[in-house]
Coordinates of C-alpha atoms in Angstrom, one line a residue:
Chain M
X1 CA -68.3 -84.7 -137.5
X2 CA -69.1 -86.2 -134.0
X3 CA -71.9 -88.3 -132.8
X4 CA -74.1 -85.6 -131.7
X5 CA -73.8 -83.4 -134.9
X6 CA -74.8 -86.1 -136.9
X7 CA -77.3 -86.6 -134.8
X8 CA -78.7 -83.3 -134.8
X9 CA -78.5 -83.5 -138.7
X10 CA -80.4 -86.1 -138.5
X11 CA -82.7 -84.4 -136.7
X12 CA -83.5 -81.3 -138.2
X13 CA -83.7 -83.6 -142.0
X14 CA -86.5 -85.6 -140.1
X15 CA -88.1 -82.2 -139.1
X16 CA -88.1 -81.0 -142.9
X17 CA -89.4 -84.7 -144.4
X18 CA -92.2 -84.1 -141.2
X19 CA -93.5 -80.2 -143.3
X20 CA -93.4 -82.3 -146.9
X21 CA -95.2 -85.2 -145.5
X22 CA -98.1 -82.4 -143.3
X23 CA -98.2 -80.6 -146.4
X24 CA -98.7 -84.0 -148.6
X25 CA -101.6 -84.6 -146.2
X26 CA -103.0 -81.3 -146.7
X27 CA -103.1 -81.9 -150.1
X28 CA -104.4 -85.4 -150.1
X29 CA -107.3 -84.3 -148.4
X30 CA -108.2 -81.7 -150.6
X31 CA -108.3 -79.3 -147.2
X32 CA -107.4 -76.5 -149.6
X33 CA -108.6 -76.5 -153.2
X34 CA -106.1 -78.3 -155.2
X35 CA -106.5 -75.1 -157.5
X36 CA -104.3 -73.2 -155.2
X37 CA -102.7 -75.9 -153.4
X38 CA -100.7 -78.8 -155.1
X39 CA -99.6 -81.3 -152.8
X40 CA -94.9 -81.7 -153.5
X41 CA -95.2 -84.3 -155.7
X42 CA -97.4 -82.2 -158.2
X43 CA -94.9 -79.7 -157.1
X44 CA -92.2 -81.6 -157.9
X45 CA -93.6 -83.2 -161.4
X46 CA -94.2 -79.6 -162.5
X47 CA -90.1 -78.7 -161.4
X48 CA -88.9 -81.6 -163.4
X49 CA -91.1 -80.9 -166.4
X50 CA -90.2 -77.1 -166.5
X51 CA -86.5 -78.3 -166.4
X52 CA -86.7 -80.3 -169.3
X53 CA -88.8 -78.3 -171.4
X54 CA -85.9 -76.0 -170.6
X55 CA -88.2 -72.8 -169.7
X56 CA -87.3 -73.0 -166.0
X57 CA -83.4 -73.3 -166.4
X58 CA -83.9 -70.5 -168.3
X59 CA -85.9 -68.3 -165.9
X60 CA -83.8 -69.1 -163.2
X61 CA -80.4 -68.1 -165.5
X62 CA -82.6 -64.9 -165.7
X63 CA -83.3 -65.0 -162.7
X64 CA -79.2 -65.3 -161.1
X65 CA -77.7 -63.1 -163.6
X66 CA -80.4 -60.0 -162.4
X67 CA -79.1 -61.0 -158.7
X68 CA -75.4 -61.7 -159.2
X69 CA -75.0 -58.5 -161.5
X70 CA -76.6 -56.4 -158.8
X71 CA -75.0 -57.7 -156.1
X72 CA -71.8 -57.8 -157.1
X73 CA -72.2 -54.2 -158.4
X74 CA -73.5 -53.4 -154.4
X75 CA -70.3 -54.9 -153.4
X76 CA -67.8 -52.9 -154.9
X77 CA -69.5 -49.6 -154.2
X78 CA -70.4 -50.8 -150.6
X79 CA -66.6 -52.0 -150.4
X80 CA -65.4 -48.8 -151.8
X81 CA -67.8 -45.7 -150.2
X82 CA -67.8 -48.1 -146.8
X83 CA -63.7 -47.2 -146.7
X84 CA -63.9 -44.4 -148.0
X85 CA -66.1 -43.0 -145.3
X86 CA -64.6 -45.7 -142.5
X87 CA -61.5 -45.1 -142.6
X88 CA -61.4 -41.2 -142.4
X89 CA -63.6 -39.7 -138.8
X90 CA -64.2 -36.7 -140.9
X91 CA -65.8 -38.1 -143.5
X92 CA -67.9 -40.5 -141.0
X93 CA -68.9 -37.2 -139.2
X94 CA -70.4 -35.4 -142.4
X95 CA -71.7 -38.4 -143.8
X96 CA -73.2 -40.5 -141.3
X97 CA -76.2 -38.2 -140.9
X98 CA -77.4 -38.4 -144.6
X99 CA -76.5 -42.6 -144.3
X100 CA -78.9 -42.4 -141.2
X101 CA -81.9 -40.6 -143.3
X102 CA -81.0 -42.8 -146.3
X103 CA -80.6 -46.1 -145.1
X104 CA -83.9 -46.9 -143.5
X105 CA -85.3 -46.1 -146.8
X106 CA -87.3 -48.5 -148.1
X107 CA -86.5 -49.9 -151.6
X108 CA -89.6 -50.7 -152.5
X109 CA -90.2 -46.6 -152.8
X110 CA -87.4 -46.2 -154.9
X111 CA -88.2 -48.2 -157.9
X112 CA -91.0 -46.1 -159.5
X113 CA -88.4 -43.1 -159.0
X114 CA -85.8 -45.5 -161.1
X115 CA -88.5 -47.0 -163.4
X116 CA -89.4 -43.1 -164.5
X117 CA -85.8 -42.4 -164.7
X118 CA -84.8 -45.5 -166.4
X119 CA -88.0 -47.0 -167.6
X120 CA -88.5 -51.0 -167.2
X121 CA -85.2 -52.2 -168.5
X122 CA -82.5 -54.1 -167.4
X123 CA -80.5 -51.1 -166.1
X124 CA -83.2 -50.6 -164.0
X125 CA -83.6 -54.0 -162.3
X126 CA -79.9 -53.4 -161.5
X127 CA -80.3 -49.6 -160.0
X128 CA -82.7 -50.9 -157.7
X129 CA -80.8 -54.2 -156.8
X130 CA -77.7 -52.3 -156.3
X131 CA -79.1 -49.8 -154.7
X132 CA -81.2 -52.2 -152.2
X133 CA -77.9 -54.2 -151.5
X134 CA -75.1 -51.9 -151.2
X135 CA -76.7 -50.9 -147.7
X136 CA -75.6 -53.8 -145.3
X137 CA -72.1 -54.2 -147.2
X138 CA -71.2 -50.3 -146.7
X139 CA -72.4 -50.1 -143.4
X140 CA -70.2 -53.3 -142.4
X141 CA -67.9 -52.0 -144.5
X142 CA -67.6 -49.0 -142.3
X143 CA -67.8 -50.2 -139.1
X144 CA -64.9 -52.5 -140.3
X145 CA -62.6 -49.5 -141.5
X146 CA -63.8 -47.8 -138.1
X147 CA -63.1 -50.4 -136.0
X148 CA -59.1 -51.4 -137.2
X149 CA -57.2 -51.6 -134.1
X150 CA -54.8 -48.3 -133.9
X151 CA -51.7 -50.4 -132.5
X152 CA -51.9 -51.7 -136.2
X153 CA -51.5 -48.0 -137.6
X154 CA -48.9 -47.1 -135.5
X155 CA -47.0 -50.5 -136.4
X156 CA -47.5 -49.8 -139.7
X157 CA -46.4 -46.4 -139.2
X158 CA -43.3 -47.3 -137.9
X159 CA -42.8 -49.6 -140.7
X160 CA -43.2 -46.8 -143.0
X161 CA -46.0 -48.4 -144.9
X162 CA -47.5 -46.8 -148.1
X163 CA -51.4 -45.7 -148.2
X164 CA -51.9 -48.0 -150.4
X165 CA -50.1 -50.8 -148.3
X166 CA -51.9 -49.9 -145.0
X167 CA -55.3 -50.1 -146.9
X168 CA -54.4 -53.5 -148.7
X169 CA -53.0 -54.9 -145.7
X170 CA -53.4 -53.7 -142.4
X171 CA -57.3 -52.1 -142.7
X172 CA -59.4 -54.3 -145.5
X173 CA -57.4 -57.7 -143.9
X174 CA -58.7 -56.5 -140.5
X175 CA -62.4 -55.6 -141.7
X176 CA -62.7 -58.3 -143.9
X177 CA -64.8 -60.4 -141.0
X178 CA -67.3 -57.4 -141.3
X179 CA -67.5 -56.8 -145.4
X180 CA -67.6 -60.7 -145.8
X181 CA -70.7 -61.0 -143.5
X182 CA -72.6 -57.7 -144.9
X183 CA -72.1 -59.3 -148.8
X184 CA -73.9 -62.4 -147.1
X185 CA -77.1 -60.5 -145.4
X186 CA -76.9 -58.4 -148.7
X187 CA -77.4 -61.4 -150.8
X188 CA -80.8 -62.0 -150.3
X189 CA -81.6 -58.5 -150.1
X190 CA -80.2 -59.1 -154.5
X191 CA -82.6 -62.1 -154.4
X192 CA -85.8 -60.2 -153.2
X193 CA -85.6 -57.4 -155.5
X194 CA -84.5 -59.7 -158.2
X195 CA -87.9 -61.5 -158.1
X196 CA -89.6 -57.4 -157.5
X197 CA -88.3 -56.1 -160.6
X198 CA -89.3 -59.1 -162.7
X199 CA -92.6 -58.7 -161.3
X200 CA -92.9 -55.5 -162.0
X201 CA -90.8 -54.7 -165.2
X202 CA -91.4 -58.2 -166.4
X203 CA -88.6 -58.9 -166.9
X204 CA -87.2 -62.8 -167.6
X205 CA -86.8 -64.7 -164.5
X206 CA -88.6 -66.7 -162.0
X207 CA -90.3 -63.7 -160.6
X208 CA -91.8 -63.5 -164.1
X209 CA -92.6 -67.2 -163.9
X210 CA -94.6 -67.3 -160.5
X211 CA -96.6 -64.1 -161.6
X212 CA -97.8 -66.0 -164.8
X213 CA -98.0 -69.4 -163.2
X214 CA -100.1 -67.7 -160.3
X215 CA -102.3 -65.5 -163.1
X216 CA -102.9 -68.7 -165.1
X217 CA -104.0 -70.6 -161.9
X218 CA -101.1 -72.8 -162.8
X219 CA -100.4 -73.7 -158.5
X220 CA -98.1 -76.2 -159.5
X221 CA -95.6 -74.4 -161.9
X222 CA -96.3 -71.6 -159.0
X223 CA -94.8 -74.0 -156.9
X224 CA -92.3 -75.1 -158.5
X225 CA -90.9 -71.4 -158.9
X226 CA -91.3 -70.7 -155.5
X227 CA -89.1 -73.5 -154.6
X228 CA -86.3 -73.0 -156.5
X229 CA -86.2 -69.6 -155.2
X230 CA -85.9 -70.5 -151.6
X231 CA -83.2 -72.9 -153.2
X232 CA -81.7 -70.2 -154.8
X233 CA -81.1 -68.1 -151.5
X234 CA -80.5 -71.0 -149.8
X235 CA -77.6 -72.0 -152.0
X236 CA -76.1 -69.3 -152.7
X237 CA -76.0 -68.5 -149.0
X238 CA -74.1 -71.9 -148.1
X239 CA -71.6 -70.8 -151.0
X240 CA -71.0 -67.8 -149.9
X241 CA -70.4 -69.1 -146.3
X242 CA -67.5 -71.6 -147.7
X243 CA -66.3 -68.6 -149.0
X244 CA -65.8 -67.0 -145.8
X245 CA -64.8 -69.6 -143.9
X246 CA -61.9 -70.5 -146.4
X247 CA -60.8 -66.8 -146.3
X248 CA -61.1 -66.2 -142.6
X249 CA -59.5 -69.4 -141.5
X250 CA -57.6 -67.6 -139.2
X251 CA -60.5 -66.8 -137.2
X252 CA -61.3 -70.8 -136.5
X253 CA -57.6 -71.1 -135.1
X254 CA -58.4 -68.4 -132.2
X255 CA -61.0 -71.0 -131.4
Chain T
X1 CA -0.7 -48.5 -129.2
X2 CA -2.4 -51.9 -129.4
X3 CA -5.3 -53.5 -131.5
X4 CA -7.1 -54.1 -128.6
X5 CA -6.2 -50.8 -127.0
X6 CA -6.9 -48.9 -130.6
X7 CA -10.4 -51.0 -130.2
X8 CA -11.3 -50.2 -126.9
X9 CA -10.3 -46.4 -127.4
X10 CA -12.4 -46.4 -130.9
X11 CA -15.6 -47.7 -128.4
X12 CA -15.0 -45.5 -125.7
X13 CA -14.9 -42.2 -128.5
X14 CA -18.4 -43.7 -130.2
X15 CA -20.0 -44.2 -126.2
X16 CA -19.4 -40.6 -125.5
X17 CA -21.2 -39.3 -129.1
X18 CA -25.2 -39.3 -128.7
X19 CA -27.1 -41.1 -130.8
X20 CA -30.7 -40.3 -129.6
X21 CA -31.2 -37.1 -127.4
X22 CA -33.9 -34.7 -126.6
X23 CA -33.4 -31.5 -125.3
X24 CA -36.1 -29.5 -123.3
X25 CA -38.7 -31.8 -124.8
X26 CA -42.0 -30.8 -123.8
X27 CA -45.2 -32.6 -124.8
X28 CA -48.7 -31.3 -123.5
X29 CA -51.9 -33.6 -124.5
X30 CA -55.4 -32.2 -124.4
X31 CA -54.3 -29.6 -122.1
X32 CA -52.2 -32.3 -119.5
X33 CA -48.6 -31.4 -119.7
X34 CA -47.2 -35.3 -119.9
X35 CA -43.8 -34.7 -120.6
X36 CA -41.5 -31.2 -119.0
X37 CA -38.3 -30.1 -119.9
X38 CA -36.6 -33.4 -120.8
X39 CA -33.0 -33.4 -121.1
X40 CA -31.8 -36.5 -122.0
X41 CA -28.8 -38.1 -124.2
X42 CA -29.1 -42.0 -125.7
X43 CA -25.2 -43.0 -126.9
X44 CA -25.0 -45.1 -129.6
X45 CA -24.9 -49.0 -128.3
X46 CA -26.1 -48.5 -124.9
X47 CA -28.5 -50.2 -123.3
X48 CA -30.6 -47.4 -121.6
X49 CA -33.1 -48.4 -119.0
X50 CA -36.3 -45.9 -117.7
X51 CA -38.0 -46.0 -115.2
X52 CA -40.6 -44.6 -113.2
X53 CA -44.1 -44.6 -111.1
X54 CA -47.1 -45.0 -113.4
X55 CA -48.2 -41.5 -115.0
X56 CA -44.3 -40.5 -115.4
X57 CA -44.4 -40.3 -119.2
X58 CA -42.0 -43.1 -119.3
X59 CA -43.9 -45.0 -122.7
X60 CA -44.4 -40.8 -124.1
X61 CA -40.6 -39.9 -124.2
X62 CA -40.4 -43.9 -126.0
X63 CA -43.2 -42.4 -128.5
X64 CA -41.5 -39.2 -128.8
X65 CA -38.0 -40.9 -129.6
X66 CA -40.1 -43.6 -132.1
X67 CA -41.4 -40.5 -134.1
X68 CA -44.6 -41.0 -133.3
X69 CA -45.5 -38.2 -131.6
X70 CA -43.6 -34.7 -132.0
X71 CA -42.9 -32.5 -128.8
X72 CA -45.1 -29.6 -128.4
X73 CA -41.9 -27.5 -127.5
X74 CA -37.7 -28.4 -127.4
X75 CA -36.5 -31.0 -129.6
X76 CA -36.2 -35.2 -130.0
X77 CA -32.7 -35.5 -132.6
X78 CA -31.3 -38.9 -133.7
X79 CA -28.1 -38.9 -135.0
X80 CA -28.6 -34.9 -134.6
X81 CA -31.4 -34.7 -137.0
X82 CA -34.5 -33.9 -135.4
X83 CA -37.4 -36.7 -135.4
X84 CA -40.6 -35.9 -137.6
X85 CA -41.8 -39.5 -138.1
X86 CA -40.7 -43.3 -137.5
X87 CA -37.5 -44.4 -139.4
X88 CA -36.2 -47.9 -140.4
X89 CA -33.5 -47.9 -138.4
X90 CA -35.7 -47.9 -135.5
X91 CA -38.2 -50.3 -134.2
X92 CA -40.3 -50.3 -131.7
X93 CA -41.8 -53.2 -129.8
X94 CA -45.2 -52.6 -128.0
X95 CA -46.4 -54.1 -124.9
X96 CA -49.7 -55.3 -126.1
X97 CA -47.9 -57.5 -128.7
X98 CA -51.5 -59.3 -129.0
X99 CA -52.6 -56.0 -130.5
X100 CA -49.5 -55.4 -132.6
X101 CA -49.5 -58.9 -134.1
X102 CA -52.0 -58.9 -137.4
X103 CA -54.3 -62.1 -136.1
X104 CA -54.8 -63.0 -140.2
X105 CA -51.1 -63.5 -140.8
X106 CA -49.2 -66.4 -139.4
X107 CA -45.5 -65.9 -137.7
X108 CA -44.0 -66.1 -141.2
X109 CA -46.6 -63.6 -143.0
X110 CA -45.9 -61.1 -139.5
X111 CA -42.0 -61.2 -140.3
X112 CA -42.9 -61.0 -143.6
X113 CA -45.0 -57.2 -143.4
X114 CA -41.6 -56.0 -142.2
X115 CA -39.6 -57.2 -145.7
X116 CA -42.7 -56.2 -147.7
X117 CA -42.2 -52.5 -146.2
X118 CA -38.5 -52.8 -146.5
X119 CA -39.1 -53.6 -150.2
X120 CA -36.9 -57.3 -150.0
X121 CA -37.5 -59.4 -153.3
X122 CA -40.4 -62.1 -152.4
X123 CA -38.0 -65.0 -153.3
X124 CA -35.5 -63.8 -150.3
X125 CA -38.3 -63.7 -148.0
X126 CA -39.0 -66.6 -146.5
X127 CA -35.4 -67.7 -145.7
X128 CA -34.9 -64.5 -143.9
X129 CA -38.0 -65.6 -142.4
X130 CA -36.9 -68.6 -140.8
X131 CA -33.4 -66.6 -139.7
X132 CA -35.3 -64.6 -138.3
X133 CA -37.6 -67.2 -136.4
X134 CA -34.8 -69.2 -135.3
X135 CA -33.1 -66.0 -134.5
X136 CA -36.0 -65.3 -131.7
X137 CA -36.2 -69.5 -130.7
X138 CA -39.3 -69.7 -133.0
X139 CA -38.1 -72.3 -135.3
X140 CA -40.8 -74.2 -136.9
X141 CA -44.0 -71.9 -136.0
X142 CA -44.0 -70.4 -139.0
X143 CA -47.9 -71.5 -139.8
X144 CA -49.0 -70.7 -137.0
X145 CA -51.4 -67.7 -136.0
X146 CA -50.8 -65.4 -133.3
X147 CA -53.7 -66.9 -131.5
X148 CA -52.3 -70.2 -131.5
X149 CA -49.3 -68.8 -129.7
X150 CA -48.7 -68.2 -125.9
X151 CA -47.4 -64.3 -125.0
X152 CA -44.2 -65.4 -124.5
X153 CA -44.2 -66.9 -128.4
X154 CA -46.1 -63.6 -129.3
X155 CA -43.8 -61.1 -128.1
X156 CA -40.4 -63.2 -129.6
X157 CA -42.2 -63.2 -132.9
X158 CA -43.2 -59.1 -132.8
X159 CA -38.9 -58.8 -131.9
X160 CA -38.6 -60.9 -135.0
X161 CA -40.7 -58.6 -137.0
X162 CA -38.7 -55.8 -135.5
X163 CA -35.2 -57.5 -136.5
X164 CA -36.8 -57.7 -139.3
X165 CA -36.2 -53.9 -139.6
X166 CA -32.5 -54.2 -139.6
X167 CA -33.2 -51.6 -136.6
X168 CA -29.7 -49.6 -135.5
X169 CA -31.8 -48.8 -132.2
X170 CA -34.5 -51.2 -130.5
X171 CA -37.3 -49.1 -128.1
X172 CA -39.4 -51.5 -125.5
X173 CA -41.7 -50.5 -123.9
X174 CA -42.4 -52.5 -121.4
X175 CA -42.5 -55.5 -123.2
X176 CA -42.4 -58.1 -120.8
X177 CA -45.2 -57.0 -118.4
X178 CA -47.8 -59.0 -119.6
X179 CA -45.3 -62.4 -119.0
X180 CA -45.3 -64.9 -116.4
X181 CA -41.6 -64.7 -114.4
X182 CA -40.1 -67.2 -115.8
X183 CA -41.0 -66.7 -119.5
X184 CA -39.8 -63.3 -118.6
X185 CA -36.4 -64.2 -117.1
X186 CA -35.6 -66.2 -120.5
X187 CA -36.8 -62.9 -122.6
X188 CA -34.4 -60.9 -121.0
X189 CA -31.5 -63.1 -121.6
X190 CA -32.4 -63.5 -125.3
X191 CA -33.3 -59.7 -126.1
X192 CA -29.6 -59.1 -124.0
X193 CA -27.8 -61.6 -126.6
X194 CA -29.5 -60.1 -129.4
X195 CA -28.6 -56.6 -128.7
X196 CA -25.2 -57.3 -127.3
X197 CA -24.1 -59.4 -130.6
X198 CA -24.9 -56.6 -133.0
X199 CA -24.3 -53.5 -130.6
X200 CA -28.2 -51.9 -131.3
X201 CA -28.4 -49.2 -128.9
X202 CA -31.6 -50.1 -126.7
X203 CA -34.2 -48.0 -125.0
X204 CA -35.7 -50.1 -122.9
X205 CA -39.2 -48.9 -120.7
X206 CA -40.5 -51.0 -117.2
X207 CA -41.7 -50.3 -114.5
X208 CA -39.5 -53.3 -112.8
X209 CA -36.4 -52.0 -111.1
X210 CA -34.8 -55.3 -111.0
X211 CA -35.7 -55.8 -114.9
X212 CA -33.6 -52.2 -115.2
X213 CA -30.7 -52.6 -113.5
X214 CA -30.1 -56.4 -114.6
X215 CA -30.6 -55.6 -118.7
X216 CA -29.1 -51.4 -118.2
X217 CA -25.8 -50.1 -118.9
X218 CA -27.6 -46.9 -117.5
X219 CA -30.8 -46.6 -115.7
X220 CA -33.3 -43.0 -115.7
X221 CA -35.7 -42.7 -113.4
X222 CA -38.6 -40.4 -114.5
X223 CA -40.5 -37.9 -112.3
X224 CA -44.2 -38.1 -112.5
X225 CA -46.5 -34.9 -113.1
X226 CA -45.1 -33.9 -115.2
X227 CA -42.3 -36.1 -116.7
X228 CA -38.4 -35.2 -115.9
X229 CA -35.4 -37.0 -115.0
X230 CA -34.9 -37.6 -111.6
X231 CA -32.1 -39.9 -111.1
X232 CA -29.6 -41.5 -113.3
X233 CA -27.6 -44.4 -112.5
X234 CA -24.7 -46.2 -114.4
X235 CA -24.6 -49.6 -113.7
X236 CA -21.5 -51.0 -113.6
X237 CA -22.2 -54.9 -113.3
X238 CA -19.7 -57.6 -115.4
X239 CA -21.5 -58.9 -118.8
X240 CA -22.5 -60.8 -119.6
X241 CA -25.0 -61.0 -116.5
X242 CA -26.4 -64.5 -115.3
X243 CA -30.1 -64.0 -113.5
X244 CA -28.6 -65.6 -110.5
X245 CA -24.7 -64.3 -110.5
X246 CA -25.8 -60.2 -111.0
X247 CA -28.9 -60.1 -109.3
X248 CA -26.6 -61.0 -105.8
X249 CA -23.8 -59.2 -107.0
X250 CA -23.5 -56.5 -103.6
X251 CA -23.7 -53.6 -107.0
X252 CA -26.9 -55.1 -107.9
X253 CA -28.3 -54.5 -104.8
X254 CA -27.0 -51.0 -104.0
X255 CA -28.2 -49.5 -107.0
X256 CA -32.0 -52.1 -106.7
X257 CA -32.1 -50.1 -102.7
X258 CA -31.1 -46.6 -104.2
X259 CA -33.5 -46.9 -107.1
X260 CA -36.1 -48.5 -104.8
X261 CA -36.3 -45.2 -103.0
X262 CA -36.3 -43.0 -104.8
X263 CA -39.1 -44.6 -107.0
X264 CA -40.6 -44.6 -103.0
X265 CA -40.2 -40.5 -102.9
X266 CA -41.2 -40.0 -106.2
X267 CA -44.7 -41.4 -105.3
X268 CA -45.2 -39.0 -102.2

């Protein structure tokens, strides 16, 4: 790292410790009702006590599992429909339309279709995860397909490369830029509608937790949830981001 | 009679068989006629050059010859069996080798797609890789990506992927346009030492009459609107040529004035 990354590291770390320290303020002078409002370090007590009482690890295992099951579900149908329908124009021209009506869709609408269909279970929570998240990764996913440059077919062509080959190597290689970054946007798409169908199903989970927390006018443990939630997407979005940087290396060296 | 004569008569007998030919080849496109009654004969080991003003259908008859597009009317043989799609004893280079290269794959994983299609055991690849790359005057970039290349690198590693083929015939097409002269100059001595060691037979595309003459044992000159032959030239120049030595040679320059004009009338 250079001077002026660290610099602007430094920076933007100073900027976050500046929100704690307003919001510590806020607190301290009781500008809201402490009732609703606990100032980080009640915040903070309340996340280290949940953690070793062993309730929050829980919840937020719960909490994971709903989103990593989902999402990972999303991906391989997104992967899958997204070359289907990419990487054939006729199927893009008779399917496109119904993507179009579909895709704007909210989610939200959908889940007291699947809770009547599926009732407030666990295959339900993943329906409507899946369902919310396989969006971005098909539609990348087909744009990627779409997009593969033709010099490579007729390279491969000449090559005499299987179906199967040209798929595995010449069009998922090439739209793997695309599918990599709709798994990413997807991601917290699986995190929102995590925490919606624990809400609503009550299911276990940290959407659970801040409902009760929030019912019992618990603000800290309400706090403490919300936290680890934007920790949540915020980690698993860093991760996911090594991930594609370490596969599409090749990209950097074009820089 | 002589080995050498024996030799010499055994090369003349294979030069006068035709290895690639197409006979009243026709090819229309969305309604454009591209390509019109095209009679012509590739003979095994050659070195055919073609020529032409832009919109002759120069890169088309290389297409139609590569199997990858069939003629609408009249047929493309090789070997006297007509051409339905590419075969491995074919390769094809492209112009656009930026395009042709896969930008995920280093030089070594390029080569490599080639002997992964040609089904050769993993644990031979990677020393026919580096053949190969030393082959082209690559050795050690084998790690690095297309993009870290210059055109000049880029286009010896798509030949390489193309040796790669074990190709009886090499078609260009044009692939030194996009090159600086001098990188260009050193191409065409390398892709002539290739060729020449292992007698390929060559179709070779430009649109740069001195690139023509200098690589060709024969040189076509296309017709534009629609595509036909309108001139054929042998050259008969001593090989192996030196950039300097043929290009003054007085041969050189008869056949650079008499192809010069009639690219000139072609355009009118």
């Amino acid at each position: 790292m250079n001077r002026a990354a660290i610099l602007w590291r430094v920076a933007s770390i100073l900027v976050a410790a500046g929100f704690i320290a307003a919001w510590q303020l806020i607190a301290n002078l009781h500008l809201v009702s402490p009732v609703f409002l606990p100032g980080p370090d009640r915040a903070w007590a309340a996340l280290v006590r949940g953690f070793s009482s062993g309730d929050l690890a829980s919840k937020l295992f719960g909490t994971l599992e709903h989103m990593a099951y989902g999402w990972l579900a999303a991906s391989i149908a997104g992967i899958a429909l997204g070359a289907l329908i990419g990487s054939s124009r006729m199927m893009r021209a008779y399917v496109a339309p119904s993507l179009e009506f579909l895709r704007p869709l909210p989610v939200s609408a959908i889940i007291p279709v699947a809770i009547a269909m599926l009732g407030l279970t666990q295959g339900m929570a993943l329906f409507v995860i899946a369902f919310g998240a396989i969006w971005p990764i098909m539609l990348a996913t087909i744009h990627g397909f779409a997009a593969v440059e033709p010099r490579l077919y007729e390279v491969a062509r000449s090559l005499q490369m299987s179906r199967a080959a040209i798929i595995g190597k010449i069009a998922l290689p090439s739209a793997l830029p695309d599918i990599l970054a709709g798994m990413r946007l997807s991601l917290t798409v699986a995190l929102i509608l995590s925490v919606v169908c624990e809400i609503l199903a009550g299911l276990d989970g940290l959407g659970q937790w801040v409902l009760l927390s929030a019912r019992a006018f618990r603000s800290a443990d309400l706090f403490a949830g919300v936290i680890l939630l934007g920790a949540t997407g915020y980690l698993t979005s860093i991760a996911v981001s090594l991930v594609e940087q370490r596969l599409l290396a090749w990209q950097a060296a074009a820089r | 009679m002589s080995v050498v004569a024996r030799i010499i008569e055994a090369r003349a007998a294979r030069r006068q068989k035709t290895l690639i030919a197409f006979n009243a080849a026709t090819l229309r496109l969305g309604g454009k006629t591209i390509i019109e009654n095209l009679d012509l004969e590739v003979r095994p080991g050659e070195f055919l050059c073609i020529v032409g003003a832009s919109g002759c259908g120069k890169t088309t008859a290389l297409r139609l010859a590569a199997g990858l597009y069939r003629p609408t009317s009249g047929a493309v043989t090789f070997d006297g069996e007509e051409i339905t799609e590419p075969r491995r004893e074919v390769a094809i280079v492209f112009q656009d080798y930026g395009k042709a290269l896969l930008p995920w794959r280093t030089a070594a994983g390029n080569i490599s797609l080639a002997l992964e299609a040609s089904r050769v055991p993993a644990r031979e690849r990677s020393a026919r890789i580096e053949a190969l790359l030393r082959k082209v005057g690559l050795p050690g970039h084998a790690d690095k990506y297309p993009t870290e290349m210059s055109g000049g690198m880029q286009q010896r590693l798509q030949i390489a992927r193309c040796l790669a083929q074990e190709p009886t015939t090499l078609l260009m097409d044009e692939p030194f346009g996009a090159l600086d002269a001098m990188t260009r100059q050193g191409l065409q001595d390398e892709v002539l030492s290739l060729t020449q060691a292992s007698q390929t037979t060559v179709v070779f595309v430009t649109h740069d009459l001195d690139e023509a003459i200098y690589l060709g044992d024969r040189v076509v000159g296309l017709l534009p609107h629609p595509g036909r032959i309108g001139i054929e030239l042998d050259v008969d120049l001593p090989r192996p040529r030196d950039q300097l030595a043929t290009r003054e040679h007085p041969e050189f320059l008869r056949l650079r004035r008499q192809l010069f004009d009639f690219i000139k009338a072609s355009e009118h």
